[in-house]
Short mmCIF file of C-alpha atoms and ligand atoms in Angstrom, two decimals:
data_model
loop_
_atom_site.label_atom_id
_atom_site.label_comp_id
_atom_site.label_asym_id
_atom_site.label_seq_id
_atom_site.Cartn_x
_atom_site.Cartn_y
_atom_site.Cartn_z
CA UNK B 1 27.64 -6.74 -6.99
CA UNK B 2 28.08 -2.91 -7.48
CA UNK B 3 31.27 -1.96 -7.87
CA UNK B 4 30.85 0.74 -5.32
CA UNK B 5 30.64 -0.01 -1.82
CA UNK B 6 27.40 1.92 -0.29
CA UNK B 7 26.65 2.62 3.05
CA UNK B 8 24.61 0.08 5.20
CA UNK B 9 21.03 1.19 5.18
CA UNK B 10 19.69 2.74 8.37
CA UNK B 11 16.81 0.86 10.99
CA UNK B 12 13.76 2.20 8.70
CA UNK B 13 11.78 2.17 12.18
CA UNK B 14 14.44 4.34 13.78
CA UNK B 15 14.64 6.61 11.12
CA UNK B 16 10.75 7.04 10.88
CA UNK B 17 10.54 7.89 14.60
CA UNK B 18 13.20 10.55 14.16
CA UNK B 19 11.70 11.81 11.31
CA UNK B 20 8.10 12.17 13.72
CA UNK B 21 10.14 14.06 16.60
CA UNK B 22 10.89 16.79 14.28
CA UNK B 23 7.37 17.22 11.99
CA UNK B 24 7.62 20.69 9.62
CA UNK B 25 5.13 22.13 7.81
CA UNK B 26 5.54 23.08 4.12
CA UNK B 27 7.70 23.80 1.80
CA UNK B 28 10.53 24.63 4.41
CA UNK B 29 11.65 21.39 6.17
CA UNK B 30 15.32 22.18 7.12
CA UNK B 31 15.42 19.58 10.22
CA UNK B 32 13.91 16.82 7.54
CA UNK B 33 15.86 17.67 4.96
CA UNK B 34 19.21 17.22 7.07
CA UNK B 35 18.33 14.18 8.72
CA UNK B 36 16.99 12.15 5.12
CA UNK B 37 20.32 14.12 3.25
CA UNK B 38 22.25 11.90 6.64
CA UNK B 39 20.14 9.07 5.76
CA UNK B 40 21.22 8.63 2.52
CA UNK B 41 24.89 9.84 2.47
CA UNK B 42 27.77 7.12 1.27
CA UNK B 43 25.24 5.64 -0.99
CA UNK B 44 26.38 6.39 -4.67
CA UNK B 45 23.28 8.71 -6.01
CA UNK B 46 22.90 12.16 -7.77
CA UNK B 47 21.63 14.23 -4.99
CA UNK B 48 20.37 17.69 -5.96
CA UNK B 49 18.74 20.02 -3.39
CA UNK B 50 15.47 21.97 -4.33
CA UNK B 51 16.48 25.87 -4.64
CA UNK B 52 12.84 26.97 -3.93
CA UNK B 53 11.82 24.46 -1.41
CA UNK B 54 13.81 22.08 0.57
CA UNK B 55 13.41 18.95 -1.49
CA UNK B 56 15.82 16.35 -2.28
CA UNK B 57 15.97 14.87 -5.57
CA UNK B 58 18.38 11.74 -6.01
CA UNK B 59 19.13 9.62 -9.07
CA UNK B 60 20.19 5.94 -8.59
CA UNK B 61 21.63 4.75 -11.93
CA UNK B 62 21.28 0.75 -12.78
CA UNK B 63 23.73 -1.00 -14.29
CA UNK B 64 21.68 -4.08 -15.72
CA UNK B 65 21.94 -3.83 -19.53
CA UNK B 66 19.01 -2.44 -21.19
CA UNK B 67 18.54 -0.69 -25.07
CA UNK B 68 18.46 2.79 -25.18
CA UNK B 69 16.59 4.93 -24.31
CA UNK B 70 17.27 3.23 -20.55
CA UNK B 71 13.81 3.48 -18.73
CA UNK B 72 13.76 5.71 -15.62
CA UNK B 73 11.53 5.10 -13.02
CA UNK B 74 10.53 8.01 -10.24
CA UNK B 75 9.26 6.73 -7.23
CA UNK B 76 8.10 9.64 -4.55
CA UNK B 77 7.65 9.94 -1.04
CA UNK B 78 6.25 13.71 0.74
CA UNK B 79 7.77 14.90 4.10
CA UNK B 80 5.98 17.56 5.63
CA UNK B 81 3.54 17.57 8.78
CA UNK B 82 0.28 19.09 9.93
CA UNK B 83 -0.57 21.91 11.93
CA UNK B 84 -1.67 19.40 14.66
CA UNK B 85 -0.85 19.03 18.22
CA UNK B 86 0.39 15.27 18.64
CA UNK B 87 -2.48 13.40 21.40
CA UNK B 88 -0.31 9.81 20.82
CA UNK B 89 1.27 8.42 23.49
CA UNK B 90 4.47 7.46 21.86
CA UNK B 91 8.52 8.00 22.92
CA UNK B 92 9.02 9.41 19.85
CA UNK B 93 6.47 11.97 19.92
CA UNK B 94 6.52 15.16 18.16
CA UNK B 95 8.71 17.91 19.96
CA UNK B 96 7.36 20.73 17.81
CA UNK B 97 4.93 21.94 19.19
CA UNK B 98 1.70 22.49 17.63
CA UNK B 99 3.03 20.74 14.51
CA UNK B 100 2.50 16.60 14.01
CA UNK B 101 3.34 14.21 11.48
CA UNK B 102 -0.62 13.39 11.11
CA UNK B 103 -0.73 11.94 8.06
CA UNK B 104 2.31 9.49 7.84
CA UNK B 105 4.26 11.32 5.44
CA UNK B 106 7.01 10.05 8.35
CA UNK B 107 6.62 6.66 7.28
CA UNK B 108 6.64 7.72 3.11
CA UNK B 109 10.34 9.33 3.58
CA UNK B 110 11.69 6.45 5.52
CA UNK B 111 10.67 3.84 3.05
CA UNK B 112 11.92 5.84 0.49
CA UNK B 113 15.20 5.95 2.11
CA UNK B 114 15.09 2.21 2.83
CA UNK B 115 13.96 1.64 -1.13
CA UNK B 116 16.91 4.10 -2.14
CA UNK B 117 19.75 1.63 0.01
CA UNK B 118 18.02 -1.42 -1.50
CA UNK B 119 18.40 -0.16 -4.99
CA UNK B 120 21.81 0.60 -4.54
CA UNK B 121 22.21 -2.50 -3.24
CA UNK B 122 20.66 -4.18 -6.10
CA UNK B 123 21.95 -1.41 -8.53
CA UNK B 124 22.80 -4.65 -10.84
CA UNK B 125 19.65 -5.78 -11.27
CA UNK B 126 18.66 -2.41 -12.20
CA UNK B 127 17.79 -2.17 -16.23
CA UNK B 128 17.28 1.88 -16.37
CA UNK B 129 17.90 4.77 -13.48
CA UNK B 130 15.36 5.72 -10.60
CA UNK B 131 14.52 8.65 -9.65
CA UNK B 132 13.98 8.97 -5.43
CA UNK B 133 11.23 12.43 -5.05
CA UNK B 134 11.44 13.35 -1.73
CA UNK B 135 9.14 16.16 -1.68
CA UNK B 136 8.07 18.98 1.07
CA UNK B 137 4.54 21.12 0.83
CA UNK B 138 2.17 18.16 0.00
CA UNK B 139 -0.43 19.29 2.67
CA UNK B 140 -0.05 22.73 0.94
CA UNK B 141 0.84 24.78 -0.62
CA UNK B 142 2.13 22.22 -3.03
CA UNK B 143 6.28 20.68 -3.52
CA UNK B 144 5.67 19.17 -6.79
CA UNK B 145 4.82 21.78 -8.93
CA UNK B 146 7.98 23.75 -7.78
CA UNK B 147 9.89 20.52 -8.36
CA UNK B 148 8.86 19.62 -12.09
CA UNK B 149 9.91 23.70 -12.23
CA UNK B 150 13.62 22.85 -11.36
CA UNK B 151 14.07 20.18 -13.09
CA UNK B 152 12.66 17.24 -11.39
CA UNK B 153 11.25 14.99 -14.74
CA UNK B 154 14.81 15.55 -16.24
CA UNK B 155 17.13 14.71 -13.63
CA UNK B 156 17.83 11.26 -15.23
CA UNK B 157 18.73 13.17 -18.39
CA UNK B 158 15.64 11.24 -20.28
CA UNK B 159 11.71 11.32 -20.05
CA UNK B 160 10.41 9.60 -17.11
CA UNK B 161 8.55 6.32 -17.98
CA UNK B 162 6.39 5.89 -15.00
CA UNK B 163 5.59 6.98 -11.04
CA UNK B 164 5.03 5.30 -8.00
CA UNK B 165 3.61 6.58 -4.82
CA UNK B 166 2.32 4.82 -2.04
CA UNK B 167 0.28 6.43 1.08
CA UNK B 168 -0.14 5.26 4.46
CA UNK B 169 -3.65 5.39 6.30
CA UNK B 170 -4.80 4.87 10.01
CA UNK B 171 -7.74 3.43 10.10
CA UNK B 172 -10.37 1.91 7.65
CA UNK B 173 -8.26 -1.59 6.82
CA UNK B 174 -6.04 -3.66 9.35
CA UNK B 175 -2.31 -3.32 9.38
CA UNK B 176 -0.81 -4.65 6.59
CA UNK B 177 -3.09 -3.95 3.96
CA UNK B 178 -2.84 -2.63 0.56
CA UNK B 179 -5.50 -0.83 -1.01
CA UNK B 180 -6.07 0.78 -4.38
CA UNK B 181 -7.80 0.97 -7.87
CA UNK B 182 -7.43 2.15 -11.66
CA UNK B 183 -8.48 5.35 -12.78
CA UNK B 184 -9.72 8.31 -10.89
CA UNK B 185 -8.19 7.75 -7.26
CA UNK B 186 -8.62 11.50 -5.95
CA UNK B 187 -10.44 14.69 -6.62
CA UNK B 188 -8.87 17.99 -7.86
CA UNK B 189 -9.90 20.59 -5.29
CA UNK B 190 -9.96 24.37 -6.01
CA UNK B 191 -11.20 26.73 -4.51
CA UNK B 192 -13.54 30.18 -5.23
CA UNK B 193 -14.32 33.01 -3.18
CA UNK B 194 -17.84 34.74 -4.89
CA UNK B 195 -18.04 38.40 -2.76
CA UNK B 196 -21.41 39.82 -3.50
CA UNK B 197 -20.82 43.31 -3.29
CA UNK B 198 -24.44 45.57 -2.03
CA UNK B 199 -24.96 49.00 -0.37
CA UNK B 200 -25.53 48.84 3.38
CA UNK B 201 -27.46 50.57 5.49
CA UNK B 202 -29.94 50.40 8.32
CA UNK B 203 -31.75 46.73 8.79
CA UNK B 204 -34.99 48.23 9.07
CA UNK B 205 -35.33 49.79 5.64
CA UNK B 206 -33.44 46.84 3.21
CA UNK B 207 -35.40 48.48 0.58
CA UNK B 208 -32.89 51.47 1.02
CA UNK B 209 -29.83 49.25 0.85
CA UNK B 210 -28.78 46.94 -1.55
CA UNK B 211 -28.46 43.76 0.70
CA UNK B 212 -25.95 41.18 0.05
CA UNK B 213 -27.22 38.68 2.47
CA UNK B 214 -30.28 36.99 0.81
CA UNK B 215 -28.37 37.44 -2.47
CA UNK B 216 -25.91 34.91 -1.10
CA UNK B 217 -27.71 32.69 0.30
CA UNK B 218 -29.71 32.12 -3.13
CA UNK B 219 -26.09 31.51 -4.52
CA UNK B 220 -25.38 28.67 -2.27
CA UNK B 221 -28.75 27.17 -2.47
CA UNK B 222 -28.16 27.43 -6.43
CA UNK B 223 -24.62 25.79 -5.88
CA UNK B 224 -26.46 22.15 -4.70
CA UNK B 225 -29.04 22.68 -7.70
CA UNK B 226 -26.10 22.85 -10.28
CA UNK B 227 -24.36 19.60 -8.69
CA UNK B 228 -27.89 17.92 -9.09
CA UNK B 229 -29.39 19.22 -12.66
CA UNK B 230 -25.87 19.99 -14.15
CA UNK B 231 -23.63 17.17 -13.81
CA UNK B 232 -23.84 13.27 -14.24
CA UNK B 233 -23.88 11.63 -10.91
CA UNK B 234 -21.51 8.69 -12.19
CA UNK B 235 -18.90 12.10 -12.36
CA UNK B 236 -18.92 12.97 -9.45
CA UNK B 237 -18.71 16.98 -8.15
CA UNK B 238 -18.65 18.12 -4.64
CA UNK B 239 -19.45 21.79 -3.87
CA UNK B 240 -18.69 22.43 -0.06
CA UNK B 241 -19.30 26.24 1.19
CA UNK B 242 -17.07 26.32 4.15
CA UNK B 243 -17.61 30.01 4.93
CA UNK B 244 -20.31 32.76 4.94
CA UNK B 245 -18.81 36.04 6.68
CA UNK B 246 -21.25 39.00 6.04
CA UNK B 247 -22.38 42.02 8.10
CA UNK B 248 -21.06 43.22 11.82
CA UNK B 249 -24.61 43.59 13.89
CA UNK B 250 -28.22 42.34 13.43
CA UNK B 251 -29.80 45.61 13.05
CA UNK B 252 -26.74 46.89 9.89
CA UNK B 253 -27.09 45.65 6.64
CA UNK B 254 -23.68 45.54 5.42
CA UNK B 255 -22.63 46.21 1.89
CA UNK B 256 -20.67 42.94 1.44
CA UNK B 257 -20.94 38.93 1.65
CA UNK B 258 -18.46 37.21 1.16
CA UNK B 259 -18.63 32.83 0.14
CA UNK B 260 -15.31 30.93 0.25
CA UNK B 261 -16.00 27.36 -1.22
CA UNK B 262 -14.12 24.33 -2.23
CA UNK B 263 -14.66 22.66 -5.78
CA UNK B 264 -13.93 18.89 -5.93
CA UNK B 265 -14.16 17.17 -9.40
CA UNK B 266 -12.49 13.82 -10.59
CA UNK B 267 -12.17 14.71 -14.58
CA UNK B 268 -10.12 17.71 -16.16
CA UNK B 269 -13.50 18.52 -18.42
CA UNK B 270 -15.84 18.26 -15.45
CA UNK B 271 -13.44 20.96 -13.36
CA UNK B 272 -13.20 23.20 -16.19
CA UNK B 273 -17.18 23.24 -16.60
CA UNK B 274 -17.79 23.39 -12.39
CA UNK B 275 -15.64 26.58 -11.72
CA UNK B 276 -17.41 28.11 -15.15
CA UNK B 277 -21.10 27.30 -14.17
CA UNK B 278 -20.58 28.33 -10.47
CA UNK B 279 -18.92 31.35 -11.82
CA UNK B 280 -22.08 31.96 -14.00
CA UNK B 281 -24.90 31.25 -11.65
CA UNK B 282 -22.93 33.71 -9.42
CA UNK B 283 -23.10 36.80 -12.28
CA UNK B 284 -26.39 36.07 -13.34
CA UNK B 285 -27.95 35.58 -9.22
CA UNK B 286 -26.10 38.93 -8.57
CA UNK B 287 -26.97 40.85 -12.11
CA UNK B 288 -30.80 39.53 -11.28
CA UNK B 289 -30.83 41.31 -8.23
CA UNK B 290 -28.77 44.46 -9.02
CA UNK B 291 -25.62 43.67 -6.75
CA UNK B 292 -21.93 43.37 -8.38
CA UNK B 293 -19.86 40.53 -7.75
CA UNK B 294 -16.09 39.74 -7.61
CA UNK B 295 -14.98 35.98 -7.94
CA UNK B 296 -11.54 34.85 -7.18
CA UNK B 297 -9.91 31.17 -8.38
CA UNK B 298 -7.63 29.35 -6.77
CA UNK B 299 -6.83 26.48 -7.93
CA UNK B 300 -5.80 23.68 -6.18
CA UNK B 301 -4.45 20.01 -7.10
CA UNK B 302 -5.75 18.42 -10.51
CA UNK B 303 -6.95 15.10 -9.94
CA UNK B 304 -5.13 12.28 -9.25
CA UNK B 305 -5.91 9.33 -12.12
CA UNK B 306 -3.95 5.90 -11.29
CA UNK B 307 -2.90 5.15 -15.36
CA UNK B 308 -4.77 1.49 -15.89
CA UNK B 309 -1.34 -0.14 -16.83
CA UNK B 310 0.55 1.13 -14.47
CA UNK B 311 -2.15 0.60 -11.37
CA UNK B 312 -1.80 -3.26 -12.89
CA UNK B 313 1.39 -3.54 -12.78
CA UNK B 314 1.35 -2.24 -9.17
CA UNK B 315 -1.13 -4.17 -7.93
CA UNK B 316 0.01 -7.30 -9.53
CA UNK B 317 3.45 -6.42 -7.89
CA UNK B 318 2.21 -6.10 -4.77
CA UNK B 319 0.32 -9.41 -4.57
CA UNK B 320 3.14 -11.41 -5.88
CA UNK B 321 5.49 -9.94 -3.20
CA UNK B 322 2.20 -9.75 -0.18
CA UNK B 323 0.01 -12.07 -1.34
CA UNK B 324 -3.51 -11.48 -2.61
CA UNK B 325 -4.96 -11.56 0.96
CA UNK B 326 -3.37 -8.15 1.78
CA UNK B 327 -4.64 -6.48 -1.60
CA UNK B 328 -8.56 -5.27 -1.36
CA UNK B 329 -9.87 -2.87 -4.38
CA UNK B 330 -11.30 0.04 -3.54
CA UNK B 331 -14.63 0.51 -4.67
CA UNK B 332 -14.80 4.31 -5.10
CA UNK B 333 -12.34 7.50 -5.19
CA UNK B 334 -11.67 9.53 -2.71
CA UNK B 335 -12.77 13.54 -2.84
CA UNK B 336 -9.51 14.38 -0.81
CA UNK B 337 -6.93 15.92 -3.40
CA UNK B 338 -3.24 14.77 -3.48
CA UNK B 339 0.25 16.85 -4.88
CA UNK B 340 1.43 13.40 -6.75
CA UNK B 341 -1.68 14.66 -9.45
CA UNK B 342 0.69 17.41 -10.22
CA UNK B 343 3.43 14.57 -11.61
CA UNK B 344 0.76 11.97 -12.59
CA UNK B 345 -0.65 14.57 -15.16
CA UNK B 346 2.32 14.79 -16.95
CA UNK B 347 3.64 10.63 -16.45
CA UNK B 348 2.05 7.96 -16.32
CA UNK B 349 1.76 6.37 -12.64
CA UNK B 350 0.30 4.70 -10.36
CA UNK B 351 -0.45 5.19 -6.08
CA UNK B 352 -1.60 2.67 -4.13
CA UNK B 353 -2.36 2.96 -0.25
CA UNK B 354 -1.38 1.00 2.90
CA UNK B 355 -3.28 0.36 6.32
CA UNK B 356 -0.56 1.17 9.06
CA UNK B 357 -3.74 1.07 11.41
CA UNK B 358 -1.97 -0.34 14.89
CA UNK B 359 -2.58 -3.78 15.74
CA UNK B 360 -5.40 -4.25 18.27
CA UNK B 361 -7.11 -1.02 17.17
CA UNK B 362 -10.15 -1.51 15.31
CA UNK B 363 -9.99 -0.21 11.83
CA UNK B 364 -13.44 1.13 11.78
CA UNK B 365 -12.85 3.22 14.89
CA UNK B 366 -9.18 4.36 14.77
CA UNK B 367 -8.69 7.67 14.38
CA UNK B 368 -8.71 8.64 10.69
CA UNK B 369 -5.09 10.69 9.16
CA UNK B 370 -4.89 14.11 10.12
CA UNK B 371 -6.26 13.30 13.50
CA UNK B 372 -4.06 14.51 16.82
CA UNK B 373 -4.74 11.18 17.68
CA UNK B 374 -3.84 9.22 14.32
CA UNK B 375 -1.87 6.20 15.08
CA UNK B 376 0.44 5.07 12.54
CA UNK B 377 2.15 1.20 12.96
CA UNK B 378 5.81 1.73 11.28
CA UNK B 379 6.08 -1.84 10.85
CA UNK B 380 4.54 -1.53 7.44
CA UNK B 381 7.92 1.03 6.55
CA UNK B 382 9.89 -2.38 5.13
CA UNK B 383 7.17 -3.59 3.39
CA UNK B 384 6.92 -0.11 1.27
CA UNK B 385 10.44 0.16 0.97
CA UNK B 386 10.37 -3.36 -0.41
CA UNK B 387 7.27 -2.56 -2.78
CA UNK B 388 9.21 0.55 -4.07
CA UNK B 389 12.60 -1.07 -4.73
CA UNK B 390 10.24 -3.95 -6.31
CA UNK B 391 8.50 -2.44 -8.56
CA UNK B 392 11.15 -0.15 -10.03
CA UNK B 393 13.32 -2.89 -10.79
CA UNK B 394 10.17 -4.86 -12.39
CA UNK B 395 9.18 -1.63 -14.21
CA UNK B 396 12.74 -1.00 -15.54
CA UNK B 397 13.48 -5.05 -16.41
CA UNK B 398 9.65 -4.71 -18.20
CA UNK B 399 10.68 -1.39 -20.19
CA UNK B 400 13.98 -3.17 -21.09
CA UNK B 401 11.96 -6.21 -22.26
CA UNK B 402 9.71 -3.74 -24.54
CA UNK B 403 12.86 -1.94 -25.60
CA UNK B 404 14.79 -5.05 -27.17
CA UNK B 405 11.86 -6.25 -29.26
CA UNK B 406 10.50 -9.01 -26.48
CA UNK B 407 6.75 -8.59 -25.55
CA UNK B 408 4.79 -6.40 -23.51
CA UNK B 409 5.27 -7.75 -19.96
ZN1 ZN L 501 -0.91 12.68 3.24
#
């Protein structure tokens, strides 16, 4: 038993349909921040508050014995909402409007919460300390990196050995569900704007101008060449122009086009060599026809990789706790990008996904996240707080194992 007394853990479900009333956006989530800080006061944990953003950082410290150094686990969950106005008929509703918990981030911070009473609860079974990420901007324009700035990986006082995420998802599997695989799990996504910069003038004497328009539309006809003839197709790259704005009236030519595009790429080399090549096609397709051209980078989330041994140990946790009719391997990645890449670069982890697709909806049908109409069932909250709790305590006993000579669970 812990010799401190901690505060009975909250109804999970409750918790996660206060947490959808309120949905914020970013990395400002005052109303979230209060009501998790409420959620996990009288429990005896570290609790720092981000200074940039409104995280929460908390440090639950084991008191199983382990040899030094004492493994530290950081398991994370994101808060923030969408810019989506809520079409689910539910009591708890969002009552923002215009703003929706459409991707189940709702359902991450109450398990978290749950997983953070457990552990205290269990705090003697714990060989090593956990770190609890709660973390806002996931959707954009990115918590963790601001995090691992203020101190997130040290808050234990020692390197973190390993990190745990897990994601919910509305449709695709039934309720229940867990879903996952090793290796490259999501895409990094940047993003370029090429502007080809011309001389406009009157549309019926282009040869007087320097037109922009044809210029860029070679570029993105280029851009599908260089996916085809440039990369392998077992490494994947998706180029995606989302925008062409150019001109004001049929009969102008205007001096400017501009291309925004998104970049998505699964393997720190292959990024590197997209953004360079689309970067060069761009100078050399301009320079060919005489126009200039400005490029601007932004880059987005690195890829998220699932480390092999880690992804195993997940996995194999959650079939002994689930059973190994609710795991299913996912055959491919995903090109959407995720925030946790930001801490999985730097430690090795692992994220694995759960259906919360409502019973009686069909999986193949539901509304997919980020939907206004994205059902989430919250009956799958215990579960993940039970996975979490699980497989710190599994990771920590393992690392304790390793640490005092035994072998490699
Ligand atoms: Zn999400």
């Amino acid at each position: 038993m812990s010799a401190v007394a901690d505060a009975p853990a909250p109804d999970l479900i409750d918790l996660r349909r206060t947490l959808h009333a309120i949905p914020e956006i970013g990395l400002h989530l005052p109303r979230t921040q209060a009501v998790v800080l409420d959620a996990l006061a009288g429990l005896d944990i570290e609790i720092t508050r981000g200074r940039a953003l409104s995280s929460v950082v908390g440090v639950v410290r084991g008191s199983a014995p382990s040899p030094d150094p004492r493994p530290v686990v950081l398991l994370r969950a994101d808060m923030d909402a969408l810019p989506v106005h809520e079409e689910v008929a539910a009591p708890w509703i969002s009552t923002h409007d215009g703003v929706m918990h459409a991707c189940g981030h709702d359902l991450h911070t109450a398990a978290l919460v749950g997983a953070a009473h457990q552990l205290c609860a269990r705090r003697d079974e714990l060989a090593g300390d956990v770190i609890l990420m709660f973390q806002p901007g996931e959707e954009g324009p990115g918590g963790a990196a601001p995090m691992v700035e203020e101190g997130l990986l040290e808050a234990a006082g020692r390197p973190v050995d390993a990190a745990y995420a897990v994601h919910v998802f509305s449709a695709e599997h039934p309720l229940g569900v867990w879903f996952g695989r090793p290796g490259s799990l999501m895409a990094a996504s940047d993003e370029l704007t090429v502007t080809v910069v011309g001389d406009g003038g009157h549309g019926a004497a282009p040869h007087r101008t320097l037109d922009p328009v044809p210029v860029a539309c070679e570029i993105v006809l280029a851009l599908q060449t260089l996916v085809t003839r440039k990369f392998s197709i077992f490494d994947p790259v998706v180029v995606t122009v989302g925008r062409i704005t150019a001109g004001t009236k049929n009969n102008i030519i205007g001096d400017r086009a501009v291309i925004d595009m998104t970049v998505r790429t699964f393997a720190p080399a292959t990024r590197e060599k997209a953004l360079a090549v689309i970067e060069r096609a761009a100078r050399g397709i301009c320079a060919a026809h005489g126009l200039g051209v400005e490029i601007e980078r932004h880059t987005g989330y690195p890829a998220t990789i699932n480390d092999p041994d880690e992804q195993a140990f997940a996995e194999a946790t959650i079939r002994d706790l689930f059973g190994a009719q609710r795991w299913v391997d996912q055959p491919f990645p995903e090109a959407g990008a995720e925030d946790m890449s930001v801490v999985m670069e730097l430690v090795p982890g692992a994220y694995v996904n759960i259906s919360a697709c409502p019973l009686g909806v069909d999986p193949a049908t539901a509304p997919d996240n980020h939907s206004p109409r994205a059902e989430f069932d919250d009956s799958v909250v215990p579960d993940m707080a039970l996975f979490l709790t699980e497989i710190a305590l599994r990771r920590c006993a393992a690392l304790a194992h390793e640490r005092s000579g035994g072998v490699p669970a």
